[in-house]
CSV table of C-alpha atoms in Angstrom, one decimal:
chain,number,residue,atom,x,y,z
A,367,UNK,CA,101.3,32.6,96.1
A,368,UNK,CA,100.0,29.5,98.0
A,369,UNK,CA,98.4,30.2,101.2
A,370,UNK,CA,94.5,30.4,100.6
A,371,UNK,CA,92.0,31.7,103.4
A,372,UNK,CA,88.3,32.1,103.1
A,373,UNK,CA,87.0,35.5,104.8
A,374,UNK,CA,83.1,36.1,105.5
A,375,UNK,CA,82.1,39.6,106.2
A,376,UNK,CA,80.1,39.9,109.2
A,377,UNK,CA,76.2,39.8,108.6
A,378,UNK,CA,73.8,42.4,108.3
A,379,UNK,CA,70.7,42.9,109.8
A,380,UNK,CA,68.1,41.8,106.5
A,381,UNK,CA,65.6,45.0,105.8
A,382,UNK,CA,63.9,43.9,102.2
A,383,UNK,CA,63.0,47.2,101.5
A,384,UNK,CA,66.6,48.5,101.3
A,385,UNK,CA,68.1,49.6,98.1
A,386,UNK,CA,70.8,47.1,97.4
A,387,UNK,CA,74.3,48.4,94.8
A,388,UNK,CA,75.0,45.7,92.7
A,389,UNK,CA,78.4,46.1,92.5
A,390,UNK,CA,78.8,45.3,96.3
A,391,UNK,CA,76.5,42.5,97.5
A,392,UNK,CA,78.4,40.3,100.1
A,393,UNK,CA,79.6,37.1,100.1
A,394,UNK,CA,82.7,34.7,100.8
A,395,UNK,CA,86.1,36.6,100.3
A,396,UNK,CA,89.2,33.6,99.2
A,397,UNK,CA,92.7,34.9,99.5
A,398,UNK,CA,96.2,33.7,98.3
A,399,UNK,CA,99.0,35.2,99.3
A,400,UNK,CA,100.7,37.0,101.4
A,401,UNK,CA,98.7,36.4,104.8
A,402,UNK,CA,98.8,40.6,105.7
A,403,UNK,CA,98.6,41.7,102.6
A,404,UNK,CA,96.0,39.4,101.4
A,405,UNK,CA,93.7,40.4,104.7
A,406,UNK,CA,94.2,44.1,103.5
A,407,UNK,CA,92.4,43.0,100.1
A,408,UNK,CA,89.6,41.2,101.6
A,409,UNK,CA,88.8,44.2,103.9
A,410,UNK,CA,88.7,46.6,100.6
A,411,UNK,CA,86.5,44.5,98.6
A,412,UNK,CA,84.5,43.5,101.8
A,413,UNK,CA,82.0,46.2,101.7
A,414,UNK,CA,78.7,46.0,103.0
A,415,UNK,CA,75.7,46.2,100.6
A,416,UNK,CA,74.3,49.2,100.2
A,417,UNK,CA,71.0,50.7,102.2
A,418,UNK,CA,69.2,53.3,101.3
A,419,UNK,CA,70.4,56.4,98.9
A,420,UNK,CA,71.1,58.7,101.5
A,421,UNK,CA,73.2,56.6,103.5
A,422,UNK,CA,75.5,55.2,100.4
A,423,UNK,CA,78.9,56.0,100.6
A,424,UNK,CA,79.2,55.4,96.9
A,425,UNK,CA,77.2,58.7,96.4
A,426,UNK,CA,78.4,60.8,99.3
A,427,UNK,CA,79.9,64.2,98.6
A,428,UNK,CA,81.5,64.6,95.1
A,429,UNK,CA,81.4,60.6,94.7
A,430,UNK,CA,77.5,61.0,93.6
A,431,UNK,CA,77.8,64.2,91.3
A,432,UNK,CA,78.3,62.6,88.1
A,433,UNK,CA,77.0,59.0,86.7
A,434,UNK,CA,80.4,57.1,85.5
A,435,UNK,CA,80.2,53.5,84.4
A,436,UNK,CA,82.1,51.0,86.6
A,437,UNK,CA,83.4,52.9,89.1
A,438,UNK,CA,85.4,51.4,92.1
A,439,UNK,CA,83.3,51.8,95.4
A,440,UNK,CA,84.8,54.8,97.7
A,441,UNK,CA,84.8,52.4,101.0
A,442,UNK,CA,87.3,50.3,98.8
A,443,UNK,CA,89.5,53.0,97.1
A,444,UNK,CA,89.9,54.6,101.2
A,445,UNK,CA,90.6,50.8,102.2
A,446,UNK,CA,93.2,50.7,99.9
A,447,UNK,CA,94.8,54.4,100.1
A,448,UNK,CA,94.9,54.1,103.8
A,449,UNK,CA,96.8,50.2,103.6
A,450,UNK,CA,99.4,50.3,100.6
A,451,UNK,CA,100.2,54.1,100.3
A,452,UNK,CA,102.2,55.0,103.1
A,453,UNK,CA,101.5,58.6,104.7
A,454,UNK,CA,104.4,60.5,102.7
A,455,UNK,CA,103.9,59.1,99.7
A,456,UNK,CA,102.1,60.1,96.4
A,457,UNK,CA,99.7,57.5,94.7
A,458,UNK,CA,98.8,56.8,90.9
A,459,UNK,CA,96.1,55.9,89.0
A,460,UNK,CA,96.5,55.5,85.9
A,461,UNK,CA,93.1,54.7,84.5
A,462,UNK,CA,91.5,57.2,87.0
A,463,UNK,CA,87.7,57.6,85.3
A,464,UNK,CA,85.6,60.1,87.7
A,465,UNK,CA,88.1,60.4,90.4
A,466,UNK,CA,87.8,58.1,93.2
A,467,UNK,CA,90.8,56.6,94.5
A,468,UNK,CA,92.4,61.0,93.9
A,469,UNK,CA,89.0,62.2,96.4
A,470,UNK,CA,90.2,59.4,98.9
A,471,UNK,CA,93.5,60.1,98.4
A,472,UNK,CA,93.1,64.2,99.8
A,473,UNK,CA,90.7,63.0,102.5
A,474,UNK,CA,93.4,60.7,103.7
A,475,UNK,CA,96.0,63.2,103.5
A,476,UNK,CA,97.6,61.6,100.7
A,477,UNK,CA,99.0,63.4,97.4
A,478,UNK,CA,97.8,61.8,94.4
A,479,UNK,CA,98.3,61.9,90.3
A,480,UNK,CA,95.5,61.1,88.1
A,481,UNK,CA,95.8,60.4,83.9
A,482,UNK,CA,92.9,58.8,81.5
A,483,UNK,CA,92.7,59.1,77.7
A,484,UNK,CA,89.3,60.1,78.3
A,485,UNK,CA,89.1,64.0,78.3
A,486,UNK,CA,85.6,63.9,80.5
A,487,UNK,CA,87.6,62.0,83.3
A,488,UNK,CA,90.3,64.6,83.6
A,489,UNK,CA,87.9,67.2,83.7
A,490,UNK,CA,85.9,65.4,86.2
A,491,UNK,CA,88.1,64.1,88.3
A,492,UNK,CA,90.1,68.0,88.2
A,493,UNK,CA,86.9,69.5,89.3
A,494,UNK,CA,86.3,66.6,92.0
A,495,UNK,CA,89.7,67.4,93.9
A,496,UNK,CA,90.4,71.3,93.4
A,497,UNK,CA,89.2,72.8,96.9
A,498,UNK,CA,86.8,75.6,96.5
A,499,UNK,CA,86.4,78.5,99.1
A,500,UNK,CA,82.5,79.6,100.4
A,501,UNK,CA,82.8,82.6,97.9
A,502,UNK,CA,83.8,80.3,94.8
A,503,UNK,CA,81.2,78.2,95.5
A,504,UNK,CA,78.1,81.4,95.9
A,505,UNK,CA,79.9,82.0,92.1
A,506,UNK,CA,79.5,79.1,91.0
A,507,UNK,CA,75.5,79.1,92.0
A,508,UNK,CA,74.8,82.8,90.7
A,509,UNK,CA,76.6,82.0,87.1
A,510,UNK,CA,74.0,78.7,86.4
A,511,UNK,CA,71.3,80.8,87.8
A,512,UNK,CA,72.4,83.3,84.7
A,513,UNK,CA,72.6,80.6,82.8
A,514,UNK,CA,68.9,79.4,83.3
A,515,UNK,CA,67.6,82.5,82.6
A,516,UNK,CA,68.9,83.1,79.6
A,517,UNK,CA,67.3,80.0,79.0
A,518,UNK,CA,64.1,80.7,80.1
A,519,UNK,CA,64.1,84.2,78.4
A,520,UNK,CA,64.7,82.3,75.2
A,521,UNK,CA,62.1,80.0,75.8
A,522,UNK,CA,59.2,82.6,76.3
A,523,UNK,CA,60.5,84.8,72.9
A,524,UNK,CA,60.4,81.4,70.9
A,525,UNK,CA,63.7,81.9,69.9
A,526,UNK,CA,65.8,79.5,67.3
A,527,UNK,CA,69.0,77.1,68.0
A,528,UNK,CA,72.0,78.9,67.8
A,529,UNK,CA,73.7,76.2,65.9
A,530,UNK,CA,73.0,73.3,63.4
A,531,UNK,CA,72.1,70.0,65.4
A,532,UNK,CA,73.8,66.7,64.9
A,533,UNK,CA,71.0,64.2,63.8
A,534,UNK,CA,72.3,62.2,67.0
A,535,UNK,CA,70.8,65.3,69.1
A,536,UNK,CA,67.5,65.6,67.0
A,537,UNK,CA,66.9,61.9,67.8
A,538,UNK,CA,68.0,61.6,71.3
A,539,UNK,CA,66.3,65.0,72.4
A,540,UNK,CA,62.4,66.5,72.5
A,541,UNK,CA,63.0,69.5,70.5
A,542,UNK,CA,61.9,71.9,73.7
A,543,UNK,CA,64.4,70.5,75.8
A,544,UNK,CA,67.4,70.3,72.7
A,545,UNK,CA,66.3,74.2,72.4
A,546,UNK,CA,66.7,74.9,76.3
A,547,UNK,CA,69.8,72.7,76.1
A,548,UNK,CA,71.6,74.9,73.5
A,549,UNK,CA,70.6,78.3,74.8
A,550,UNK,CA,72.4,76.8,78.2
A,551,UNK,CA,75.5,75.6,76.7
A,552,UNK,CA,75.4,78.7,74.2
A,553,UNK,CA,75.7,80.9,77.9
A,554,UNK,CA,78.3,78.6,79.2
A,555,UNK,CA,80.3,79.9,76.4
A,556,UNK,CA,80.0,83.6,76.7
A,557,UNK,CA,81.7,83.3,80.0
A,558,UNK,CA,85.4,82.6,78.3
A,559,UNK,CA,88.0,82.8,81.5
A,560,UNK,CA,85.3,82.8,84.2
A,561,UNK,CA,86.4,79.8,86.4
A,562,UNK,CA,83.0,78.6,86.7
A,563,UNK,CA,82.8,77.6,82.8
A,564,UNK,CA,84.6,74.6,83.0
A,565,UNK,CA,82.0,73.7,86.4
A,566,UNK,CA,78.9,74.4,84.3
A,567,UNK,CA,80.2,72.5,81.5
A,568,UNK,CA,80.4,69.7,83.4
A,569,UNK,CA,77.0,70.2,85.0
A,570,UNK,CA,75.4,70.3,81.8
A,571,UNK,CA,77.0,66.9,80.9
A,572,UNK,CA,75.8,65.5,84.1
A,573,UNK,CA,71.9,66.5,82.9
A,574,UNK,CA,72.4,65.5,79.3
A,575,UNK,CA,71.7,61.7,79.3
A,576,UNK,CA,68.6,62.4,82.5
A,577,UNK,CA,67.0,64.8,80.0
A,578,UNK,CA,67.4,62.2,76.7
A,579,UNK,CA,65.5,59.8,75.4
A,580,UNK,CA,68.1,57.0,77.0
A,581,UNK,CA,67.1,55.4,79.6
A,582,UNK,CA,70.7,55.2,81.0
A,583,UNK,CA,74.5,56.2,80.5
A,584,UNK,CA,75.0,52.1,79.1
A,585,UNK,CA,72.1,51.8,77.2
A,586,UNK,CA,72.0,51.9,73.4
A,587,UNK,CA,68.1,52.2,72.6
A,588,UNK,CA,65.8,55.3,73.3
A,589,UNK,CA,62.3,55.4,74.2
A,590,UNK,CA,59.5,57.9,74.6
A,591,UNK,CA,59.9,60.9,76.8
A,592,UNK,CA,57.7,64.0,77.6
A,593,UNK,CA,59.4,66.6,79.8
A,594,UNK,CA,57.7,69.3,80.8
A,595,UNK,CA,58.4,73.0,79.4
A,596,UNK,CA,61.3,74.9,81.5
A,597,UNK,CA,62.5,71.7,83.2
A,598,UNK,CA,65.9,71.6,82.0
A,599,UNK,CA,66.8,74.8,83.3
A,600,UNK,CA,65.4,74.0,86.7
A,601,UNK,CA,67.3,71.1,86.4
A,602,UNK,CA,70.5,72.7,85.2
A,603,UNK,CA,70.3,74.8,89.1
A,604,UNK,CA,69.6,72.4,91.0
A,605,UNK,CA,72.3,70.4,89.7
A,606,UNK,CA,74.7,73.2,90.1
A,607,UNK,CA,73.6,73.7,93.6
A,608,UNK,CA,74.3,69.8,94.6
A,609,UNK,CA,77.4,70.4,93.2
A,610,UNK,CA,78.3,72.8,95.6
A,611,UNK,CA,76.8,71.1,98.3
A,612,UNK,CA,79.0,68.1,97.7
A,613,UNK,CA,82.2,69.9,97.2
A,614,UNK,CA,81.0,71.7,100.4
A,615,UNK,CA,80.6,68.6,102.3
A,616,UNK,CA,84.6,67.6,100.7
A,617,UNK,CA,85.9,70.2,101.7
A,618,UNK,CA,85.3,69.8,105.4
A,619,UNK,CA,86.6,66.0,104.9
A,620,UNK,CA,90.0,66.9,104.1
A,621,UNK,CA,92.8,67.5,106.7
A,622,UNK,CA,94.9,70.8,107.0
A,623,UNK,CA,97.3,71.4,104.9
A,624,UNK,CA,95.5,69.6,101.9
A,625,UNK,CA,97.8,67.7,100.0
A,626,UNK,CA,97.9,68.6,96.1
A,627,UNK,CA,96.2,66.0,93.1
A,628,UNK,CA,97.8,66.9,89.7
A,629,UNK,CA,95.1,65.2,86.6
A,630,UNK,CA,96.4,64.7,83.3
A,631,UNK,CA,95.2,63.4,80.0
A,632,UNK,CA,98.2,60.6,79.0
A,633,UNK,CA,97.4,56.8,77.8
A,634,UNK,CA,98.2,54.8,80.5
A,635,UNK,CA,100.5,51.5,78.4
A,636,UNK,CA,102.3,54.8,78.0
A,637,UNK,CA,102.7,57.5,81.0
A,638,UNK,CA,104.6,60.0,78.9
A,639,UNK,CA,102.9,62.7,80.8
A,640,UNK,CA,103.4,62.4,84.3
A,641,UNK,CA,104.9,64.7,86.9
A,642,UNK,CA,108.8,64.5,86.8
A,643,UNK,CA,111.0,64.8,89.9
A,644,UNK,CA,114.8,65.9,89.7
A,645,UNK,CA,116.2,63.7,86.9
A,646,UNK,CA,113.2,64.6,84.6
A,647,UNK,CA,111.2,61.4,84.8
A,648,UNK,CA,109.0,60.5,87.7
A,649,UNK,CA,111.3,59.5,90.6
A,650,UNK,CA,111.2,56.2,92.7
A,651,UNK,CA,111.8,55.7,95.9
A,652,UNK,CA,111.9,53.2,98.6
A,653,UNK,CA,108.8,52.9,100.0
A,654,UNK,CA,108.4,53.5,104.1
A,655,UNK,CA,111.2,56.2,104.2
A,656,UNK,CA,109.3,59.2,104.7
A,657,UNK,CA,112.4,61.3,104.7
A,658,UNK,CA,114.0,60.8,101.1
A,659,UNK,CA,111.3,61.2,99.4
A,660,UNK,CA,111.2,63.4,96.3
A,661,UNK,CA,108.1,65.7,95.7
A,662,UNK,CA,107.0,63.9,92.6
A,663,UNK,CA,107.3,59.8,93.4
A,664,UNK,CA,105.3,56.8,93.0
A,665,UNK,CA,104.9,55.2,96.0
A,666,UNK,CA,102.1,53.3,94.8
A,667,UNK,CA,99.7,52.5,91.8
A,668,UNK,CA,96.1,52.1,93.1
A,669,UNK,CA,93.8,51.8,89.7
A,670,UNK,CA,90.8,49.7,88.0
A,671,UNK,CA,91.9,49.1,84.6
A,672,UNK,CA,89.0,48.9,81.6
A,673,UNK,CA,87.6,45.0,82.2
A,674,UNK,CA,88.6,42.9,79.1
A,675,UNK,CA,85.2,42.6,76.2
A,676,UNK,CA,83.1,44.6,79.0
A,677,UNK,CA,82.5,48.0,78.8
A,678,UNK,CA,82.7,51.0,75.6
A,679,UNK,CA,83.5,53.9,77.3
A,680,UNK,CA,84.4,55.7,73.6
A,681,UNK,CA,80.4,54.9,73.3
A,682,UNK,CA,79.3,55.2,76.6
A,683,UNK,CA,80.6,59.0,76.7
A,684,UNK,CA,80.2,60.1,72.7
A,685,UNK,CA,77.1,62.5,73.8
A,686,UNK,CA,79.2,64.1,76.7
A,687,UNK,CA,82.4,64.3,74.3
A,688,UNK,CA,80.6,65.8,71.7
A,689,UNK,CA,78.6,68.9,73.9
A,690,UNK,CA,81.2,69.9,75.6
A,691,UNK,CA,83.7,69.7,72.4
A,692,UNK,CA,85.9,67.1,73.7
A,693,UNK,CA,88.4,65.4,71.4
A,694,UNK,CA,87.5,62.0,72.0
A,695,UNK,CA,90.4,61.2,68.8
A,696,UNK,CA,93.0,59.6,71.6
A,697,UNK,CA,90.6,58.0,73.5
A,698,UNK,CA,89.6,55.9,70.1
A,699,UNK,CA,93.2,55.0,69.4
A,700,UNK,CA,94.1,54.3,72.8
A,701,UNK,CA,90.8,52.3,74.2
A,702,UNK,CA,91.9,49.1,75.7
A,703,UNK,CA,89.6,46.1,76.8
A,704,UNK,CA,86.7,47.6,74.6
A,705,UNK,CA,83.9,45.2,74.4
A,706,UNK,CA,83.1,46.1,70.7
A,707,UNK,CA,86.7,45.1,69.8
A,708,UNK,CA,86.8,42.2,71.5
A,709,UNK,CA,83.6,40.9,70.3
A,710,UNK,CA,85.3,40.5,66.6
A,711,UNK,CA,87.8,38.0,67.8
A,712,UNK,CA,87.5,34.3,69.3
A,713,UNK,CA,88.1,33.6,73.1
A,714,UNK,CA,91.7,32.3,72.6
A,715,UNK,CA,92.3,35.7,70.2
A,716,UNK,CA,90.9,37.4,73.2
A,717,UNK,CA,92.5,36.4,76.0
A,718,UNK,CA,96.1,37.0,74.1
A,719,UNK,CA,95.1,40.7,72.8
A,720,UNK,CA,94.2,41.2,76.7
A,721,UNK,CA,97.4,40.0,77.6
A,722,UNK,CA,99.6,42.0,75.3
A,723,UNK,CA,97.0,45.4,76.4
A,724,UNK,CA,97.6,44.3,80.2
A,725,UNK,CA,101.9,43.9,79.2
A,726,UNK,CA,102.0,47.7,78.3
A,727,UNK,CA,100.4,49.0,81.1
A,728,UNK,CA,102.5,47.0,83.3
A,729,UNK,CA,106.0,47.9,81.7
A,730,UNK,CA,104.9,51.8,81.9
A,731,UNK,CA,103.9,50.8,85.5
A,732,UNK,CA,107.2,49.4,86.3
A,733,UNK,CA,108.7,52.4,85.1
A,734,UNK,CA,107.4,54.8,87.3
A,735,UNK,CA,106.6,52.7,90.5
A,736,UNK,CA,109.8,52.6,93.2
A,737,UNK,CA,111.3,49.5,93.6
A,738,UNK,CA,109.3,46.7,95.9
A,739,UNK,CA,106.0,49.4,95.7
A,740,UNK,CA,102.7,48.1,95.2
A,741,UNK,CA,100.8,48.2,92.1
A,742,UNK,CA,96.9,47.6,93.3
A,743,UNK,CA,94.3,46.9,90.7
A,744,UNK,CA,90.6,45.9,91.4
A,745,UNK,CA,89.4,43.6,88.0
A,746,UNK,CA,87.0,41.6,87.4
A,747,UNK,CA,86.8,38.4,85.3
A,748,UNK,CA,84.9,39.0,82.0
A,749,UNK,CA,84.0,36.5,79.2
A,750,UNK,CA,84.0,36.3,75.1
A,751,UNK,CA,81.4,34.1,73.8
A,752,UNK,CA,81.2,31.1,76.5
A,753,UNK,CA,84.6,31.3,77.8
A,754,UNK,CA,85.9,33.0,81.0
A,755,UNK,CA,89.0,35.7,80.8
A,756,UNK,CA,90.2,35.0,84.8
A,757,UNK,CA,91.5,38.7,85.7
A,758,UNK,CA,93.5,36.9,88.6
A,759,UNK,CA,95.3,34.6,86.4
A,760,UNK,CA,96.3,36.7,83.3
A,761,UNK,CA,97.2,39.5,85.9
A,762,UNK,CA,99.3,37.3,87.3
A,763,UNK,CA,100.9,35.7,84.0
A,764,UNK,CA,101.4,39.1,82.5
A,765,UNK,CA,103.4,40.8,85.8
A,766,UNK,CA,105.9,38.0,86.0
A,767,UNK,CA,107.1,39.0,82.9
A,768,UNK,CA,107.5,42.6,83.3
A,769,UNK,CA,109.0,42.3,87.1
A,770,UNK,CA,105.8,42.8,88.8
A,771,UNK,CA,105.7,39.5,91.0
A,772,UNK,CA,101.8,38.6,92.1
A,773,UNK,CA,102.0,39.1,96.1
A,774,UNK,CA,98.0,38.5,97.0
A,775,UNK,CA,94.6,38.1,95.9
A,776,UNK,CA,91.4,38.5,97.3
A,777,UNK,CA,88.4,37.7,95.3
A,778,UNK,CA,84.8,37.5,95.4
A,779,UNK,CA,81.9,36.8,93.5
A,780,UNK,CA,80.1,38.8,91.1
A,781,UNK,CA,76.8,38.3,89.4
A,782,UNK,CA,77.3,38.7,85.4
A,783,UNK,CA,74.0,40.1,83.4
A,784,UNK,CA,75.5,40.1,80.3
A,785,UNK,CA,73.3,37.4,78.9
A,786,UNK,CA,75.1,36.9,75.5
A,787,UNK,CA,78.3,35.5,77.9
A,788,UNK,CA,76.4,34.0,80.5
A,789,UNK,CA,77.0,30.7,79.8
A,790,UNK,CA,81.0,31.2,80.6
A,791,UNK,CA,80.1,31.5,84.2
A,792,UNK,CA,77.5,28.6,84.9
A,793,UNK,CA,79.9,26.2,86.3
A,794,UNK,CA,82.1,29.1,88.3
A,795,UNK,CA,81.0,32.2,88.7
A,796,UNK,CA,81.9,35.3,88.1
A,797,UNK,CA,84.8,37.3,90.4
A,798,UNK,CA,86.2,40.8,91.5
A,799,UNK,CA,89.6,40.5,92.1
A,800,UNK,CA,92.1,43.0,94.6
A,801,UNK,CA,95.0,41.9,93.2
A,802,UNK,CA,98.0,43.2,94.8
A,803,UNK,CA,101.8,42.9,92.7
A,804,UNK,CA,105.1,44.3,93.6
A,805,UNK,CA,108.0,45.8,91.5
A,806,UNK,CA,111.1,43.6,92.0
């Protein structure tokens, strides 16, 4: 790649009392690369900063429903559905978290397949992209209302838990709202085959860290709480009841006849798992010919891998895992990127374990993607110690040797708060990359 171009997004009228996302806050936009292609990237990563909460696209319909750490911003997955996937063809993402490049997939009439080794991303992103109908959704509402009153009636007779608590629980919870917790889950699980348990379930995870002593999804620490008798039932509802607002609002997004999005739990340096077309393994096909292609092809792989020595999700997600009885065994085999491991070896150690991690995805990628399709990933650069990891540059490394060539970049900068590896960043900053690679 060796054309470079610098792209500003147009300004925006200054209000300083708007809410501003972090993860999108303007700036210059460098490309390399393909000159098409590369203005494709800049566009997706060229999203406004936010305003207020009601007007961000990053929480519209069923993109606000549950917190996920790191997620890539809507107005960039629909940027990127709608320019590398072409309208017959079915798009990947391998490291799929919460759903959001599959939800812009259906609203752009797109079919999609979805895999994560974390079992709370397949069931979120399943429940995210299964269309409900009016009545499901009234079903949904009246079975959490149950719910909270079986809550609330245990409440008032001072009943007892109706299981042991985890010391993790005693300490994270006040023991009215650990109490009100478990007669909620314990209701949950009286409804067996009603298709609103695996809903609920994922309600209740979306309260569970709001009604803790944490004061976020990423933070380690607790600190002192008081939450008021019966609010985690009322809470429980309401959730419920934006849920079905949201999935509402989806469903009037997406075009007729709704194009299917299959989720599956499967380690991505792998895909063992996917959909298989007529010769038993997912087929490839040449992209742009809508005619021959098979039901089950790649067309493209649009997907955020973990960041290298930036994010636990194994930690991030052990409350969730645990209440709703996930196995979270291959998602602690199969982590990659995990700052915890990363944090035991020295930059040089680092950069070459994220390099052979990136190498397997890439080869199971190549497998499965038709020849001269796109392979998409938004990275960003992370850091061990006081030295950079440049996403763009072992991306691009890694891809030559597994037939992936590097066809453009866009890139801009990213502030970095991790104060430990803040000094790997003061003499050039920090960037999200669009990197764009194609199977030879």
């Amino acid at each position: 790649m060796t054309k470079r171009t610098d792209h500003r997004p147009p300004p925006e009228p200054r209000d300083p009392n708007r809410r501003r996302a972090l993860t999108n806050v303007g700036g210059v936009i460098g490309t390399e690369g393909d000159q098409a292609d590369a203005g494709r990237l800049a566009r997706a990563l060229a999203v406004p900063p936010a305003t207020d909460a009601d007007d961000e696209p990053a929480r519209s319909h069923v993109h606000g429903f549950h917190t996920y750490p790191a997620r890539m911003h809507p107005v960039t997955a629909a940027r990127l559905v709608s320019a590398f996937v072409p309208p017959f063809g079915r798009v990947l993402d391998p490291f799929c978290g919460s759903g959001t490049v599959l939800v812009e997939a259906l609203i752009a009439g797109r079919s999609a397949i979805g895999t994560d080794l974390n079992p709370l991303a397949v069931r979120l992103a399943a429940c995210k992209t299964r269309p409900r109908t009016a009545a499901e959704l009234v079903h949904l509402a009246e079975r959490a209302a149950d719910c909270a009153t079986h809550a609330d009636d245990r409440r008032k007779a001072k009943a007892g838990a109706s299981r042991r608590f985890p010391r993790e629980d005693v300490e994270l919870f006040e023991p009215h709202v650990l109490l009100e917790l478990d007669s909620i889950r314990a209701k949950i699980e009286t409804l067996q085959d009603d298709p609103a348990r695996a809903d609920l379930e994922l309600v209740l995870s979306a309260v569970l860290v709001k009604l803790s002593r944490k004061p976020g999804d990423t933070s380690s620490g607790t600190g002192p709480r008081r939450t008021a008798a019966g609010f985690a039932a009322k809470l429980f509802v309401q959730k419920t009841r934006d849920l079905c607002d949201r999935l509402a609002a989806l469903g009037k997004l997406l075009p007729t006849p709704t194009q299917t999005v299959t989720v599956v739990q499967d380690d991505a340096t792998e895909l063992k798992h996917l959909p298989t077309g007529p010769t038993g393994t997912a087929a490839a096909v040449k992209p742009g010919i809508a005619g021959d292609r098979p039901r089950d092809s790649i067309a493209a792989i649009i997907t955020s891998p973990p960041y290298a020595a930036t994010y636990d999700y194994l930690a991030h997600h052990a409350l969730r895992l645990r209440w709703l009885g996930l196995d979270a065994a291959p998602l602690a085999r199969g982590e990659i990127g995990s700052r915890t491991a990363y944090s035991r070896l020295k930059p040089a150690a680092a950069r070459a374990e994220w390099a052979r991690e990136l190498e397997r995805f890439f080869r199971a990628a190549a497998r499965v993607l038709a020849p001269g399709g796109p392979l998409v990933l938004m990275m960003a650069d992370s850091a061990v110690g006081d030295v950079a990891i440049r996403a763009d540059e072992v991306v691009s490394e890694v891809g030559r040797l597994c037939g992936l060539l590097p066809a453009a970049r866009a890139s801009q900068p990213r502030p970095h708060f991790h104060g430990p590896t803040a000094a790997a960043f003061r003499t050039r900053p920090r960037f999200e990359h669009a990197l764009l690679l194609r199977k030879a």
